[in-house]
C-alpha cells in the first residue's frame, strides 16, 4: 500500500484554492457559508487554522493537547491573500504527513485522543472538502471534489458509516450536509480515528477499511511486516472487516488489530473480534502470528491487552475463542491469557474468559 496522506492533502487544497479563486472579488465577510453560522471569510480562516494545527500537533509530537497557538491575518489581508494562507498551511500539513515516522501518533480528541499521520491527513482533507463545499454554497459557485478524496476521508475517518451511492454523497450525508435514500438525516456526528491499545512490547493498531481492502487484495495494509507476513489469517480477517464495513454492520472498536512490535515498528500478526458483542455481551476473538514471531510470548501479551480492554467495557461480559484440535500452541496461549476450556466438539476445543475473572 503506497504511503497515503500528503498527496491527498495537496490535491484537496489545490482544488479548494482553484474553486474559491473564481470568487475572490466577492464579499466573503457578508456571505454565510452554507448551513454554518460563520461567514465565508471566517470559514476560510478556520480551514487554515485546522491545517496548521494538525501539522503542528503531528510534527511537534503533541500528546496531551493542541499546540497552543493560532494564526492571525495581517490587517488588510484580502481574499486572495487568505487563499495564499490556506495554500501555505496545506503545504505544511502535507509536508508534516510525508515526513512523519510510520508509527507517529499525536493528540486529537476524537474518539481515542490520538491520530496517526494518515488520520491527520484525512482530517485535513475533510476540513478542506467540507468547508469548501460550505463556502461554495454561500458564494453560489460550483464545487465537486474528486470522489477518491471523499473515499479517502470515509475509509479512514468514517469506518462506522456504510458506503452510499457515491463517496461524496455519503460524506455530505454523514456530516449533516445532504440526504441519502433510506437513511435518516444526520444531526450530530464525529469522525473516528483508529483505536490503538498498548501491550508490554506491542501496540495493537486498529485496521481501517482502506487498509483492510489492501490487505485482502494482497498488499501490506500500510504496515511494515516481518518476513513471511502478513499471515493468511490476518488477510481473511481483513476481508471480514471489509464486508462488515460495506454492509453497514462494522463497529470499528470491535474490528481487527495489527500487532506492531514497538522496538522496530514492524507488524508481526493480527488479532481481533469476529463481530460486535451479542445481546448477552459475548464476543468471539481470533488471532495469528507470522511464523517468525512465534514462541516469544507475543500472542499471549496481545491477547491479555485486548481482553483487559474489552472486559472493562459495559457491553462485554465474556470473550470466546475456538481452536483446531491439533493446535496445542494456540490452546496454550489462551490458557496463559486466563481463558478456560469450556467445551469441545468436532471443530475443536472452545475457551472462554469472563468479566471479573
mmCIF file of C-alpha atoms in Angstrom:
data_model
loop_
_atom_site.group_PDB
_atom_site.id
_atom_site.type_symbol
_atom_site.label_atom_id
_atom_site.label_comp_id
_atom_site.label_asym_id
_atom_site.label_seq_id
_atom_site.Cartn_x
_atom_site.Cartn_y
_atom_site.Cartn_z
ATOM 1 C CA UNK A 1 0.000 0.000 0.000
ATOM 2 C CA UNK A 2 1.546 3.283 -1.064
ATOM 3 C CA UNK A 3 2.106 5.974 1.535
ATOM 4 C CA UNK A 4 -1.156 7.818 1.993
ATOM 5 C CA UNK A 5 -1.956 11.343 3.046
ATOM 6 C CA UNK A 6 0.400 14.026 1.795
ATOM 7 C CA UNK A 7 -0.709 13.852 -1.824
ATOM 8 C CA UNK A 8 -4.377 13.860 -0.831
ATOM 9 C CA UNK A 9 -3.919 16.988 1.305
ATOM 10 C CA UNK A 10 -2.136 18.768 -1.541
ATOM 11 C CA UNK A 11 -4.822 17.795 -4.064
ATOM 12 C CA UNK A 12 -7.696 18.864 -1.822
ATOM 13 C CA UNK A 13 -6.103 22.238 -1.063
ATOM 14 C CA UNK A 14 -5.268 22.919 -4.710
ATOM 15 C CA UNK A 15 -8.870 22.241 -5.714
ATOM 16 C CA UNK A 16 -10.158 24.439 -2.879
ATOM 17 C CA UNK A 17 -7.942 27.358 -3.898
ATOM 18 C CA UNK A 18 -8.870 26.971 -7.571
ATOM 19 C CA UNK A 19 -12.587 26.845 -6.780
ATOM 20 C CA UNK A 20 -12.660 29.799 -4.383
ATOM 21 C CA UNK A 21 -10.223 31.710 -6.551
ATOM 22 C CA UNK A 22 -13.062 32.292 -9.008
ATOM 23 C CA UNK A 23 -14.841 34.421 -6.384
ATOM 24 C CA UNK A 24 -12.042 36.451 -4.762
ATOM 25 C CA UNK A 25 -13.665 39.681 -5.861
ATOM 26 C CA UNK A 26 -16.795 38.901 -3.805
ATOM 27 C CA UNK A 27 -17.624 39.995 -0.252
ATOM 28 C CA UNK A 28 -16.774 36.875 1.788
ATOM 29 C CA UNK A 29 -17.414 38.579 5.123
ATOM 30 C CA UNK A 30 -21.019 39.333 4.269
ATOM 31 C CA UNK A 31 -21.897 35.860 2.974
ATOM 32 C CA UNK A 32 -22.742 32.910 5.230
ATOM 33 C CA UNK A 33 -21.012 29.637 4.383
ATOM 34 C CA UNK A 34 -23.808 27.179 3.599
ATOM 35 C CA UNK A 35 -25.534 25.895 6.738
ATOM 36 C CA UNK A 36 -22.820 27.246 9.031
ATOM 37 C CA UNK A 37 -23.119 30.306 11.241
ATOM 38 C CA UNK A 38 -19.720 31.537 10.039
ATOM 39 C CA UNK A 39 -19.149 33.840 7.108
ATOM 40 C CA UNK A 40 -17.178 32.522 4.161
ATOM 41 C CA UNK A 41 -14.159 34.503 5.338
ATOM 42 C CA UNK A 42 -14.382 33.082 8.870
ATOM 43 C CA UNK A 43 -14.714 29.599 7.399
ATOM 44 C CA UNK A 44 -11.601 30.008 5.246
ATOM 45 C CA UNK A 45 -9.627 31.178 8.301
ATOM 46 C CA UNK A 46 -10.942 28.142 10.207
ATOM 47 C CA UNK A 47 -9.662 25.827 7.458
ATOM 48 C CA UNK A 48 -6.204 27.397 7.595
ATOM 49 C CA UNK A 49 -6.220 27.176 11.407
ATOM 50 C CA UNK A 50 -7.027 23.472 11.271
ATOM 51 C CA UNK A 51 -4.419 22.714 8.638
ATOM 52 C CA UNK A 52 -1.613 24.394 10.554
ATOM 53 C CA UNK A 53 -2.906 22.998 13.848
ATOM 54 C CA UNK A 54 -2.826 19.420 12.549
ATOM 55 C CA UNK A 55 0.652 19.978 11.114
ATOM 56 C CA UNK A 56 1.885 21.375 14.426
ATOM 57 C CA UNK A 57 0.476 18.532 16.521
ATOM 58 C CA UNK A 58 1.932 15.874 14.240
ATOM 59 C CA UNK A 59 5.330 17.500 13.683
ATOM 60 C CA UNK A 60 5.585 18.695 17.292
ATOM 61 C CA UNK A 61 4.641 15.313 18.785
ATOM 62 C CA UNK A 62 1.875 16.854 20.904
ATOM 63 C CA UNK A 63 0.492 14.158 23.204
ATOM 64 C CA UNK A 64 -1.867 15.871 25.648
ATOM 65 C CA UNK A 65 -3.476 18.799 23.861
ATOM 66 C CA UNK A 66 -3.277 21.028 20.815
ATOM 67 C CA UNK A 67 -0.120 23.096 20.383
ATOM 68 C CA UNK A 68 -1.230 26.434 21.948
ATOM 69 C CA UNK A 69 -1.266 28.902 19.078
ATOM 70 C CA UNK A 70 -3.467 30.133 16.265
ATOM 71 C CA UNK A 71 -2.895 32.080 13.075
ATOM 72 C CA UNK A 72 -3.652 35.769 12.770
ATOM 73 C CA UNK A 73 -4.044 37.561 9.458
ATOM 74 C CA UNK A 74 -2.373 40.887 8.869
ATOM 75 C CA UNK A 75 -4.785 43.797 8.763
ATOM 76 C CA UNK A 76 -5.984 44.403 5.239
ATOM 77 C CA UNK A 77 -5.475 40.832 4.004
ATOM 78 C CA UNK A 78 -7.816 40.371 1.048
ATOM 79 C CA UNK A 79 -9.433 37.176 -0.173
ATOM 80 C CA UNK A 80 -6.506 36.361 -2.459
ATOM 81 C CA UNK A 81 -4.144 36.698 0.483
ATOM 82 C CA UNK A 82 -6.375 34.483 2.601
ATOM 83 C CA UNK A 83 -6.287 31.785 -0.081
ATOM 84 C CA UNK A 84 -2.498 32.085 -0.057
ATOM 85 C CA UNK A 85 -2.617 31.310 3.675
ATOM 86 C CA UNK A 86 -4.798 28.267 3.015
ATOM 87 C CA UNK A 87 -2.381 27.065 0.331
ATOM 88 C CA UNK A 88 0.636 27.566 2.616
ATOM 89 C CA UNK A 89 -0.900 25.842 5.646
ATOM 90 C CA UNK A 90 -1.985 22.965 3.434
ATOM 91 C CA UNK A 91 1.573 22.585 2.186
ATOM 92 C CA UNK A 92 2.812 22.491 5.773
ATOM 93 C CA UNK A 93 0.372 19.695 6.701
ATOM 94 C CA UNK A 94 1.286 17.729 3.575
ATOM 95 C CA UNK A 95 4.980 18.047 4.467
ATOM 96 C CA UNK A 96 4.366 17.005 8.085
ATOM 97 C CA UNK A 97 2.462 13.918 6.941
ATOM 98 C CA UNK A 98 5.099 12.930 4.389
ATOM 99 C CA UNK A 99 7.982 13.261 6.845
ATOM 100 C CA UNK A 100 6.371 11.808 9.986
ATOM 101 C CA UNK A 101 7.583 8.336 11.009
ATOM 102 C CA UNK A 102 5.268 5.476 10.150
ATOM 103 C CA UNK A 103 4.219 4.909 13.752
ATOM 104 C CA UNK A 104 3.936 8.546 14.836
ATOM 105 C CA UNK A 105 0.785 9.458 16.749
ATOM 106 C CA UNK A 106 -0.211 12.800 18.251
ATOM 107 C CA UNK A 107 -3.104 14.298 20.161
ATOM 108 C CA UNK A 108 -6.569 14.617 18.726
ATOM 109 C CA UNK A 109 -9.649 14.244 20.928
ATOM 110 C CA UNK A 110 -11.933 12.150 18.714
ATOM 111 C CA UNK A 111 -12.556 9.500 19.787
ATOM 112 C CA UNK A 112 -9.468 7.901 21.381
ATOM 113 C CA UNK A 113 -7.289 11.012 21.936
ATOM 114 C CA UNK A 114 -4.755 10.320 19.209
ATOM 115 C CA UNK A 115 -4.319 10.106 15.451
ATOM 116 C CA UNK A 116 -1.555 8.849 13.185
ATOM 117 C CA UNK A 117 -0.126 10.615 10.162
ATOM 118 C CA UNK A 118 -2.839 9.301 7.822
ATOM 119 C CA UNK A 119 -5.504 10.270 10.324
ATOM 120 C CA UNK A 120 -4.226 13.840 10.429
ATOM 121 C CA UNK A 121 -4.114 13.915 6.649
ATOM 122 C CA UNK A 122 -7.679 12.623 6.406
ATOM 123 C CA UNK A 123 -8.873 15.197 8.939
ATOM 124 C CA UNK A 124 -7.187 17.950 6.937
ATOM 125 C CA UNK A 125 -8.772 16.723 3.711
ATOM 126 C CA UNK A 126 -12.160 16.511 5.431
ATOM 127 C CA UNK A 127 -11.918 20.108 6.647
ATOM 128 C CA UNK A 128 -10.950 21.318 3.190
ATOM 129 C CA UNK A 129 -13.585 19.356 1.271
ATOM 130 C CA UNK A 130 -16.495 20.050 3.585
ATOM 131 C CA UNK A 131 -15.805 23.714 4.200
ATOM 132 C CA UNK A 132 -15.042 24.420 0.561
ATOM 133 C CA UNK A 133 -18.486 22.929 -0.079
ATOM 134 C CA UNK A 134 -19.965 25.265 2.550
ATOM 135 C CA UNK A 135 -18.250 28.335 1.098
ATOM 136 C CA UNK A 136 -19.151 27.374 -2.448
ATOM 137 C CA UNK A 137 -22.781 27.089 -1.406
ATOM 138 C CA UNK A 138 -22.708 30.548 0.151
ATOM 139 C CA UNK A 139 -20.960 32.071 -2.843
ATOM 140 C CA UNK A 140 -23.160 30.106 -5.280
ATOM 141 C CA UNK A 141 -20.276 28.650 -7.247
ATOM 142 C CA UNK A 142 -19.939 25.016 -8.380
ATOM 143 C CA UNK A 143 -17.795 22.565 -6.415
ATOM 144 C CA UNK A 144 -17.427 18.807 -6.643
ATOM 145 C CA UNK A 145 -14.186 17.301 -5.338
ATOM 146 C CA UNK A 146 -12.656 14.103 -6.652
ATOM 147 C CA UNK A 147 -14.566 11.051 -5.443
ATOM 148 C CA UNK A 148 -11.228 9.473 -4.468
ATOM 149 C CA UNK A 149 -10.684 12.232 -1.911
ATOM 150 C CA UNK A 150 -14.109 11.711 -0.367
ATOM 151 C CA UNK A 151 -13.475 7.966 -0.236
ATOM 152 C CA UNK A 152 -10.122 8.601 1.449
ATOM 153 C CA UNK A 153 -11.889 10.535 4.206
ATOM 154 C CA UNK A 154 -14.638 7.944 4.602
ATOM 155 C CA UNK A 155 -12.381 4.899 4.806
ATOM 156 C CA UNK A 156 -10.052 6.483 7.363
ATOM 157 C CA UNK A 157 -12.396 8.627 9.469
ATOM 158 C CA UNK A 158 -15.897 7.188 8.988
ATOM 159 C CA UNK A 159 -15.434 3.407 9.280
ATOM 160 C CA UNK A 160 -18.808 3.232 11.039
ATOM 161 C CA UNK A 161 -20.640 4.669 8.011
ATOM 162 C CA UNK A 162 -21.871 2.298 5.313
ATOM 163 C CA UNK A 163 -20.810 3.446 1.831
ATOM 164 C CA UNK A 164 -23.599 5.022 -0.195
ATOM 165 C CA UNK A 165 -24.165 5.611 -3.908
ATOM 166 C CA UNK A 166 -21.014 7.729 -4.223
ATOM 167 C CA UNK A 167 -18.329 8.692 -1.686
ATOM 168 C CA UNK A 168 -19.074 12.425 -1.940
ATOM 169 C CA UNK A 169 -22.811 11.952 -1.402
ATOM 170 C CA UNK A 170 -22.053 9.675 1.532
ATOM 171 C CA UNK A 171 -19.643 12.148 3.117
ATOM 172 C CA UNK A 172 -22.118 15.011 2.777
ATOM 173 C CA UNK A 173 -24.847 12.888 4.389
ATOM 174 C CA UNK A 174 -22.549 11.650 7.173
ATOM 175 C CA UNK A 175 -21.723 15.253 8.138
ATOM 176 C CA UNK A 176 -25.274 16.576 8.048
ATOM 177 C CA UNK A 177 -24.929 18.283 4.680
ATOM 178 C CA UNK A 178 -27.016 16.067 2.433
ATOM 179 C CA UNK A 179 -29.547 13.289 2.125
ATOM 180 C CA UNK A 180 -29.317 9.629 1.160
ATOM 181 C CA UNK A 181 -32.306 7.491 0.154
ATOM 182 C CA UNK A 182 -33.482 5.292 3.004
ATOM 183 C CA UNK A 183 -31.321 6.956 5.647
ATOM 184 C CA UNK A 184 -32.393 9.377 8.335
ATOM 185 C CA UNK A 185 -30.834 12.845 8.312
ATOM 186 C CA UNK A 186 -27.678 13.219 10.379
ATOM 187 C CA UNK A 187 -27.880 15.907 13.066
ATOM 188 C CA UNK A 188 -24.829 15.035 15.162
ATOM 189 C CA UNK A 189 -21.600 13.434 14.020
ATOM 190 C CA UNK A 190 -17.963 12.839 14.826
ATOM 191 C CA UNK A 191 -15.281 11.200 12.776
ATOM 192 C CA UNK A 192 -13.383 8.285 14.297
ATOM 193 C CA UNK A 193 -9.622 7.870 14.271
ATOM 194 C CA UNK A 194 -8.427 4.323 14.864
ATOM 195 C CA UNK A 195 -8.018 2.731 18.273
ATOM 196 C CA UNK A 196 -4.534 1.742 19.443
ATOM 197 C CA UNK A 197 -4.054 -0.436 22.533
ATOM 198 C CA UNK A 198 -0.694 -0.691 24.263
ATOM 199 C CA UNK A 199 0.741 -4.010 25.463
ATOM 200 C CA UNK A 200 4.169 -4.521 27.050
ATOM 201 C CA UNK A 201 6.173 -4.838 23.834
ATOM 202 C CA UNK A 202 3.472 -4.319 21.237
ATOM 203 C CA UNK A 203 0.912 -1.833 20.005
ATOM 204 C CA UNK A 204 -2.421 -3.213 18.836
ATOM 205 C CA UNK A 205 -3.201 -0.881 15.934
ATOM 206 C CA UNK A 206 -6.764 -0.762 14.655
ATOM 207 C CA UNK A 207 -7.054 -1.582 10.957
ATOM 208 C CA UNK A 208 -9.265 0.788 8.929
ATOM 209 C CA UNK A 209 -11.363 -0.149 5.865
ATOM 210 C CA UNK A 210 -8.857 1.191 3.323
ATOM 211 C CA UNK A 211 -6.079 -0.810 4.985
ATOM 212 C CA UNK A 212 -8.289 -3.894 5.208
ATOM 213 C CA UNK A 213 -9.030 -3.668 1.494
ATOM 214 C CA UNK A 214 -5.332 -3.504 0.689
ATOM 215 C CA UNK A 215 -4.574 -6.481 2.937
ATOM 216 C CA UNK A 216 -7.367 -8.529 1.377
ATOM 217 C CA UNK A 217 -6.004 -7.778 -2.089
ATOM 218 C CA UNK A 218 -2.534 -8.994 -1.133
ATOM 219 C CA UNK A 219 -0.920 -5.738 -0.010
ATOM 220 C CA UNK A 220 0.718 -4.798 3.274
ATOM 221 C CA UNK A 221 -2.137 -2.621 4.546
ATOM 222 C CA UNK A 222 0.279 0.235 5.157
ATOM 223 C CA UNK A 223 2.294 -1.743 7.719
ATOM 224 C CA UNK A 224 5.896 -2.897 7.551
ATOM 225 C CA UNK A 225 5.774 -6.647 8.167
ATOM 226 C CA UNK A 226 8.458 -9.024 9.289
ATOM 227 C CA UNK A 227 9.452 -11.680 6.789
ATOM 228 C CA UNK A 228 6.570 -14.003 5.997
ATOM 229 C CA UNK A 229 3.829 -11.553 6.903
ATOM 230 C CA UNK A 230 1.029 -10.894 6.882
ATOM 231 C CA UNK A 231 -0.217 -14.394 7.627
ATOM 232 C CA UNK A 232 -3.277 -15.670 5.756
ATOM 233 C CA UNK A 233 -5.488 -15.461 8.838
ATOM 234 C CA UNK A 234 -4.906 -11.711 9.027
ATOM 235 C CA UNK A 235 -5.857 -11.317 5.368
ATOM 236 C CA UNK A 236 -9.037 -13.337 5.937
ATOM 237 C CA UNK A 237 -9.941 -11.240 8.978
ATOM 238 C CA UNK A 238 -9.393 -8.081 6.928
ATOM 239 C CA UNK A 239 -11.837 -9.451 4.383
ATOM 240 C CA UNK A 240 -14.493 -9.948 7.055
ATOM 241 C CA UNK A 241 -13.884 -6.408 8.343
ATOM 242 C CA UNK A 242 -14.294 -5.026 4.842
ATOM 243 C CA UNK A 243 -17.524 -6.952 4.332
ATOM 244 C CA UNK A 244 -18.881 -5.586 7.600
ATOM 245 C CA UNK A 245 -17.991 -2.052 6.520
ATOM 246 C CA UNK A 246 -19.639 -2.435 3.146
ATOM 247 C CA UNK A 247 -22.834 -3.846 4.670
ATOM 248 C CA UNK A 248 -23.033 -1.254 7.429
ATOM 249 C CA UNK A 249 -22.517 -3.512 10.466
ATOM 250 C CA UNK A 250 -18.869 -2.741 11.217
ATOM 251 C CA UNK A 251 -18.133 -1.312 14.673
ATOM 252 C CA UNK A 252 -14.543 -0.062 14.474
ATOM 253 C CA UNK A 253 -13.608 -0.767 18.084
ATOM 254 C CA UNK A 254 -14.599 -4.415 17.542
ATOM 255 C CA UNK A 255 -12.567 -4.865 14.407
ATOM 256 C CA UNK A 256 -9.095 -6.205 13.648
ATOM 257 C CA UNK A 257 -5.779 -5.009 15.055
ATOM 258 C CA UNK A 258 -2.308 -5.346 13.586
ATOM 259 C CA UNK A 259 0.244 -6.355 16.197
ATOM 260 C CA UNK A 260 3.132 -3.908 15.809
ATOM 261 C CA UNK A 261 6.375 -4.562 17.629
ATOM 262 C CA UNK A 262 7.405 -1.363 19.395
ATOM 263 C CA UNK A 263 11.153 -1.987 19.190
ATOM 264 C CA UNK A 264 11.264 -1.804 15.410
ATOM 265 C CA UNK A 265 7.787 -0.733 14.276
ATOM 266 C CA UNK A 266 7.209 -3.950 12.323
ATOM 267 C CA UNK A 267 3.933 -5.859 12.235
ATOM 268 C CA UNK A 268 4.071 -9.483 13.381
ATOM 269 C CA UNK A 269 0.452 -10.640 13.297
ATOM 270 C CA UNK A 270 -3.216 -9.868 13.687
ATOM 271 C CA UNK A 271 -5.764 -10.074 16.483
ATOM 272 C CA UNK A 272 -9.384 -9.071 16.643
ATOM 273 C CA UNK A 273 -13.071 -9.697 17.033
ATOM 274 C CA UNK A 274 -15.328 -11.721 14.761
ATOM 275 C CA UNK A 275 -18.133 -9.214 15.356
ATOM 276 C CA UNK A 276 -19.550 -6.846 17.939
ATOM 277 C CA UNK A 277 -20.810 -8.352 21.213
ATOM 278 C CA UNK A 278 -24.153 -10.149 21.122
ATOM 279 C CA UNK A 279 -27.104 -9.320 23.384
ATOM 280 C CA UNK A 280 -25.519 -11.260 26.235
ATOM 281 C CA UNK A 281 -22.246 -9.367 25.922
ATOM 282 C CA UNK A 282 -20.417 -12.324 24.394
ATOM 283 C CA UNK A 283 -17.893 -11.746 21.615
ATOM 284 C CA UNK A 284 -15.624 -14.136 19.729
ATOM 285 C CA UNK A 285 -11.964 -13.413 19.016
ATOM 286 C CA UNK A 286 -9.264 -14.788 16.744
ATOM 287 C CA UNK A 287 -5.554 -14.223 16.237
ATOM 288 C CA UNK A 288 -2.477 -15.320 14.345
ATOM 289 C CA UNK A 289 1.229 -14.579 14.216
ATOM 290 C CA UNK A 290 3.719 -14.676 11.404
ATOM 291 C CA UNK A 291 5.746 -17.857 11.898
ATOM 292 C CA UNK A 292 8.996 -15.981 12.537
ATOM 293 C CA UNK A 293 7.395 -14.210 15.532
ATOM 294 C CA UNK A 294 6.080 -17.291 17.297
ATOM 295 C CA UNK A 295 7.473 -18.656 20.519
ATOM 296 C CA UNK A 296 8.193 -15.250 22.065
ATOM 297 C CA UNK A 297 5.027 -14.714 24.092
ATOM 298 C CA UNK A 298 3.680 -12.030 21.758
ATOM 299 C CA UNK A 299 0.282 -13.658 21.238
ATOM 300 C CA UNK A 300 -0.316 -14.071 24.973
ATOM 301 C CA UNK A 301 0.726 -10.476 25.629
ATOM 302 C CA UNK A 302 -1.546 -9.112 22.898
ATOM 303 C CA UNK A 303 -4.474 -11.272 23.943
ATOM 304 C CA UNK A 304 -4.223 -10.093 27.545
ATOM 305 C CA UNK A 305 -4.188 -6.450 26.444
ATOM 306 C CA UNK A 306 -7.231 -6.935 24.227
ATOM 307 C CA UNK A 307 -9.069 -8.876 26.943
ATOM 308 C CA UNK A 308 -8.370 -6.218 29.568
ATOM 309 C CA UNK A 309 -9.704 -3.503 27.276
ATOM 310 C CA UNK A 310 -12.805 -5.451 26.208
ATOM 311 C CA UNK A 311 -13.841 -6.720 29.632
ATOM 312 C CA UNK A 312 -13.568 -3.227 31.102
ATOM 313 C CA UNK A 313 -16.454 -2.172 28.848
ATOM 314 C CA UNK A 314 -20.092 -2.296 29.919
ATOM 315 C CA UNK A 315 -21.161 -4.092 26.750
ATOM 316 C CA UNK A 316 -18.755 -7.057 27.052
ATOM 317 C CA UNK A 317 -19.250 -9.860 29.584
ATOM 318 C CA UNK A 318 -17.194 -12.637 28.063
ATOM 319 C CA UNK A 319 -14.676 -13.454 25.341
ATOM 320 C CA UNK A 320 -14.872 -16.687 23.393
ATOM 321 C CA UNK A 321 -12.395 -18.481 21.136
ATOM 322 C CA UNK A 322 -12.130 -21.804 19.333
ATOM 323 C CA UNK A 323 -9.026 -23.592 18.072
ATOM 324 C CA UNK A 324 -8.195 -26.521 15.848
ATOM 325 C CA UNK A 325 -7.866 -29.754 17.834
ATOM 326 C CA UNK A 326 -4.217 -30.123 16.834
ATOM 327 C CA UNK A 327 -3.246 -26.515 17.525
ATOM 328 C CA UNK A 328 -1.925 -27.031 21.029
ATOM 329 C CA UNK A 329 0.236 -23.907 20.825
ATOM 330 C CA UNK A 330 -2.842 -21.719 20.325
ATOM 331 C CA UNK A 331 -4.625 -23.508 23.136
ATOM 332 C CA UNK A 332 -1.675 -22.814 25.426
ATOM 333 C CA UNK A 333 -1.838 -19.104 24.517
ATOM 334 C CA UNK A 334 -5.466 -18.959 25.583
ATOM 335 C CA UNK A 335 -4.770 -20.713 28.865
ATOM 336 C CA UNK A 336 -1.843 -18.411 29.641
ATOM 337 C CA UNK A 337 -4.076 -15.415 28.935
ATOM 338 C CA UNK A 338 -6.577 -16.638 31.515
ATOM 339 C CA UNK A 339 -9.128 -18.419 29.322
ATOM 340 C CA UNK A 340 -10.819 -21.619 30.485
ATOM 341 C CA UNK A 341 -11.698 -24.572 28.276
ATOM 342 C CA UNK A 342 -15.498 -24.772 28.258
ATOM 343 C CA UNK A 343 -16.399 -27.277 25.550
ATOM 344 C CA UNK A 344 -15.089 -29.465 22.790
ATOM 345 C CA UNK A 345 -16.839 -30.628 19.674
ATOM 346 C CA UNK A 346 -15.901 -31.837 16.236
ATOM 347 C CA UNK A 347 -14.476 -28.450 15.296
ATOM 348 C CA UNK A 348 -12.104 -28.284 18.253
ATOM 349 C CA UNK A 349 -11.949 -27.045 21.835
ATOM 350 C CA UNK A 350 -13.611 -23.788 22.869
ATOM 351 C CA UNK A 351 -12.306 -21.375 25.504
ATOM 352 C CA UNK A 352 -13.923 -18.543 27.412
ATOM 353 C CA UNK A 353 -12.828 -15.643 29.575
ATOM 354 C CA UNK A 354 -15.475 -13.909 31.658
ATOM 355 C CA UNK A 355 -15.538 -10.477 33.251
ATOM 356 C CA UNK A 356 -14.498 -10.438 36.892
ATOM 357 C CA UNK A 357 -12.146 -13.341 36.460
#
